[in-house]
Tab-separated table of C-alpha atoms in Angstrom:
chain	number	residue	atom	x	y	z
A	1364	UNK	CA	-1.214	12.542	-15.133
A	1365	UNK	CA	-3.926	13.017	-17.911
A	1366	UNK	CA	-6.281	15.543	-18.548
A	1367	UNK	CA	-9.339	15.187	-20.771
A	1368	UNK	CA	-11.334	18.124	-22.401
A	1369	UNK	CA	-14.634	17.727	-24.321
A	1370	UNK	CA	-15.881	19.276	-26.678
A	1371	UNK	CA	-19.874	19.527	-27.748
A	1372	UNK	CA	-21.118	20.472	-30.945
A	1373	UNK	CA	-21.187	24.075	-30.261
A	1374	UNK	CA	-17.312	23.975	-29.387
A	1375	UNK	CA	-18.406	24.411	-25.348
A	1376	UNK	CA	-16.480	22.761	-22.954
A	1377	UNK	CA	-18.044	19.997	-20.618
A	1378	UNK	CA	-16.743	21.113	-17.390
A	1379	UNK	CA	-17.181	19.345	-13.820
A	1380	UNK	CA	-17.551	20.786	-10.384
A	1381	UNK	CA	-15.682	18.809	-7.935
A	1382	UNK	CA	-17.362	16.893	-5.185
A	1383	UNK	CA	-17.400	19.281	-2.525
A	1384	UNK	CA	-16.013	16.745	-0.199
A	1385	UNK	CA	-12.395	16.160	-2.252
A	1386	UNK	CA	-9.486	15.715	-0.378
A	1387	UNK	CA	-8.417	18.667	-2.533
A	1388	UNK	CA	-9.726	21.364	-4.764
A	1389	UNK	CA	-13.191	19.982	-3.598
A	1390	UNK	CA	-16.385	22.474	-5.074
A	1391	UNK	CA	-13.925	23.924	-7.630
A	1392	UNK	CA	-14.874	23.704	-11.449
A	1393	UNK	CA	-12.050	22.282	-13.652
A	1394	UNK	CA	-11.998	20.511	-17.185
A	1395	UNK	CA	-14.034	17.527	-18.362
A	1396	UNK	CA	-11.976	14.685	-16.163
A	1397	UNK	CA	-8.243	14.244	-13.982
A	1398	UNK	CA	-6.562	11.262	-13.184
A	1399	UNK	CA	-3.455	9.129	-13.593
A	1400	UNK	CA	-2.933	5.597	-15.310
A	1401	UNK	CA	-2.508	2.676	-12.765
A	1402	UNK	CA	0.254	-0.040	-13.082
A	1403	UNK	CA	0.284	-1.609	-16.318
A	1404	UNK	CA	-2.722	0.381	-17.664
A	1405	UNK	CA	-1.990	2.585	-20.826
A	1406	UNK	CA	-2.687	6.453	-21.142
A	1407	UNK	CA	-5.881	5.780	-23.221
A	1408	UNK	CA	-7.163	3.077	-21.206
A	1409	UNK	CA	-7.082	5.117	-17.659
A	1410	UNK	CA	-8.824	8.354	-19.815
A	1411	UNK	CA	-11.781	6.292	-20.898
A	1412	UNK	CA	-11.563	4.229	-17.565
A	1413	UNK	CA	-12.053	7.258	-15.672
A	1414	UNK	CA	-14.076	9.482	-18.384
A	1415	UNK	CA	-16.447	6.303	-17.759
A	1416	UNK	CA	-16.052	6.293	-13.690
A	1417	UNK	CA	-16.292	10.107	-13.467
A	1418	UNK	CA	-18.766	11.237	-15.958
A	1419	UNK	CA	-20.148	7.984	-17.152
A	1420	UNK	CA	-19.340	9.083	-20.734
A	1421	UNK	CA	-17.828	6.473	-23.288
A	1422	UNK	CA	-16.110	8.923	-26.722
A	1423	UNK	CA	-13.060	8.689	-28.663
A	1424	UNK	CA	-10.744	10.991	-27.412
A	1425	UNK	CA	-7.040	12.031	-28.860
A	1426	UNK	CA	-3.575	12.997	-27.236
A	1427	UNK	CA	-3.088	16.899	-27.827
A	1428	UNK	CA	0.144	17.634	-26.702
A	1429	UNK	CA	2.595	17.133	-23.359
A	1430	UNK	CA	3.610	19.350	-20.637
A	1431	UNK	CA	5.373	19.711	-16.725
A	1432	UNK	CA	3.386	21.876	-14.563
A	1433	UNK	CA	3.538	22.855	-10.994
A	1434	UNK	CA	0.449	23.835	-8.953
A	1435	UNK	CA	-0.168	24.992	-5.468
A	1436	UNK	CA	-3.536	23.142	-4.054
A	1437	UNK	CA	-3.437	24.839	-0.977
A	1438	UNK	CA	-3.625	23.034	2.501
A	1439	UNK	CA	-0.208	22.570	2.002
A	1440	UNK	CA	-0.462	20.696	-1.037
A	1441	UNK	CA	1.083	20.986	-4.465
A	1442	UNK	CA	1.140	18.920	-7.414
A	1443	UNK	CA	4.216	18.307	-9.695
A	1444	UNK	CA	2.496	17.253	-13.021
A	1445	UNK	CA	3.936	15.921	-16.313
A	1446	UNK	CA	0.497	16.195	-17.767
A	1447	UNK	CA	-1.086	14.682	-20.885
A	1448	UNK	CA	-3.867	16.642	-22.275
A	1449	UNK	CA	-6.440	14.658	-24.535
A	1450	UNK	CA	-9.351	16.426	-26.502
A	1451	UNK	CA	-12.785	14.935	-27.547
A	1452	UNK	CA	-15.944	15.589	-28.744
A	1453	UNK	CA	-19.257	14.523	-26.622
A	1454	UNK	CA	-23.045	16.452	-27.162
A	1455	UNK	CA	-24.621	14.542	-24.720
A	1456	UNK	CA	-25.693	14.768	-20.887
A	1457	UNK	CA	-23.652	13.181	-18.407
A	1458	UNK	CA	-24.210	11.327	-15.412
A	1459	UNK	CA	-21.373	11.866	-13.116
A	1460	UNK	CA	-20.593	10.123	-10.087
A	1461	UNK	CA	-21.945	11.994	-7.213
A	1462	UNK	CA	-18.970	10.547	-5.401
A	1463	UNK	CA	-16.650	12.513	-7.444
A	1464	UNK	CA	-18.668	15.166	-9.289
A	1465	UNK	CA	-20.921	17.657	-7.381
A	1466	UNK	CA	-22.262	19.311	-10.694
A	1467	UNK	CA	-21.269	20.020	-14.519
A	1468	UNK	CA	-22.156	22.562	-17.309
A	1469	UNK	CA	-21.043	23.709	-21.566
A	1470	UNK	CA	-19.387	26.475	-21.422
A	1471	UNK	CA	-18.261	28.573	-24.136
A	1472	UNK	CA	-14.204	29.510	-24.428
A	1473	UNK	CA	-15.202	33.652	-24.288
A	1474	UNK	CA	-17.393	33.412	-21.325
A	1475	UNK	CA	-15.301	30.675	-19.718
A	1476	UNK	CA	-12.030	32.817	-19.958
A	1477	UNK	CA	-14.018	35.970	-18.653
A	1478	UNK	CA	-15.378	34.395	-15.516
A	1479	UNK	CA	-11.816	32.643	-14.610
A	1480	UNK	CA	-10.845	36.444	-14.592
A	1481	UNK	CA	-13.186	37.536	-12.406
A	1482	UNK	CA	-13.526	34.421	-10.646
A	1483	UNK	CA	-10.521	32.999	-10.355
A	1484	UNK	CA	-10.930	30.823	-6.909
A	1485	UNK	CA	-13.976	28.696	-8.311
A	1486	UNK	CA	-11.278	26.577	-10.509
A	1487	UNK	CA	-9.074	24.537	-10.010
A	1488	UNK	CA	-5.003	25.886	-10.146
A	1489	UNK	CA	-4.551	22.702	-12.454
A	1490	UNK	CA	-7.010	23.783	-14.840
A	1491	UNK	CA	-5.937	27.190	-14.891
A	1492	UNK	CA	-2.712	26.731	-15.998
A	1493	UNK	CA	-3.823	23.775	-19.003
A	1494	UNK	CA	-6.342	26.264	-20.490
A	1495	UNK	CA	-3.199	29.083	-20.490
A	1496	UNK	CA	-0.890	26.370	-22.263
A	1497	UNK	CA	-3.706	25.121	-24.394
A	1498	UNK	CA	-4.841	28.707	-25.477
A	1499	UNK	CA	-1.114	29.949	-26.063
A	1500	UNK	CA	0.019	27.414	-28.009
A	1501	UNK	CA	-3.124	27.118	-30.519
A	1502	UNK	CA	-4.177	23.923	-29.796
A	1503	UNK	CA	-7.711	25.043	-29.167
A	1504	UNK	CA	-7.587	27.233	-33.003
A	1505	UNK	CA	-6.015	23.859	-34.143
A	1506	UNK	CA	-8.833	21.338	-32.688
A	1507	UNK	CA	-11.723	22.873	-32.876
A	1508	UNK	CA	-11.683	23.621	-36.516
């Protein structure tokens, strides 16, 4: 799997609101874009190929770091992730796929991390656990400045 955060000018994070009608996690906000690479497709060519089907945004992005995770969806579902996390930086205004996207916002990393605390069921379990790992190892310190 592959996840993609980006980053605007103001180091806010463009986050996306899952189409309500997902098979999982569906209305849940998580990170800038999910997926997985198909057959024969590398791990940068399935994050712009989605970044552009999701979000319809075209940026370089760069591999931050590896990492296993395991994730309870609910609905009986659980996901069993060795995850590549990719940064980038994009300022604009997207236009998701209403398909896959039901809305999308900045956010800064203070208010962000203060309303998964109180909020904690409006994200996704996926993106819970990336911010933790990204946020205790540094890599946030490391690529935002």
């Amino acid at each position: 799997a592959f996840s993609v955060f980006l980053w605007n000018e103001n180091n806010e994070l463009l986050l996306q609101k899952r189409q309500v009608d997902k098979y999982h996690c569906g209305g849940l906000w998580t990170n800038t874009c999910c997926s997985h690479p198909k057959v024969d497709e590398t791990l940068a060519q399935a994050v712009e190929r989605r970044l552009r089907e999701e979000m319809d945004i075209a940026c370089d992005t760069n591999w931050m770091y590896s990492f296993v995770y395991k994730a309870d969806l609910g609905n009986g579902l659980f996901e069993h992730e060795f995850d590549h996390v990719y940064f980038g930086e994009y300022s604009g205004d997207p236009s998701p796929d209403a398909n896959e996207v039901e809305d999308w916002k900045y956010m800064g990393i203070d208010a962000l991390k203060q309303d998964i605390l109180e909020n904690p069921d409006h994200y996704t379990p996926w993106f819970k656990i990336i911010l933790k790992e990204v946020l205790a190892k540094g890599i946030l310190n490391t690529a935002l400045n």
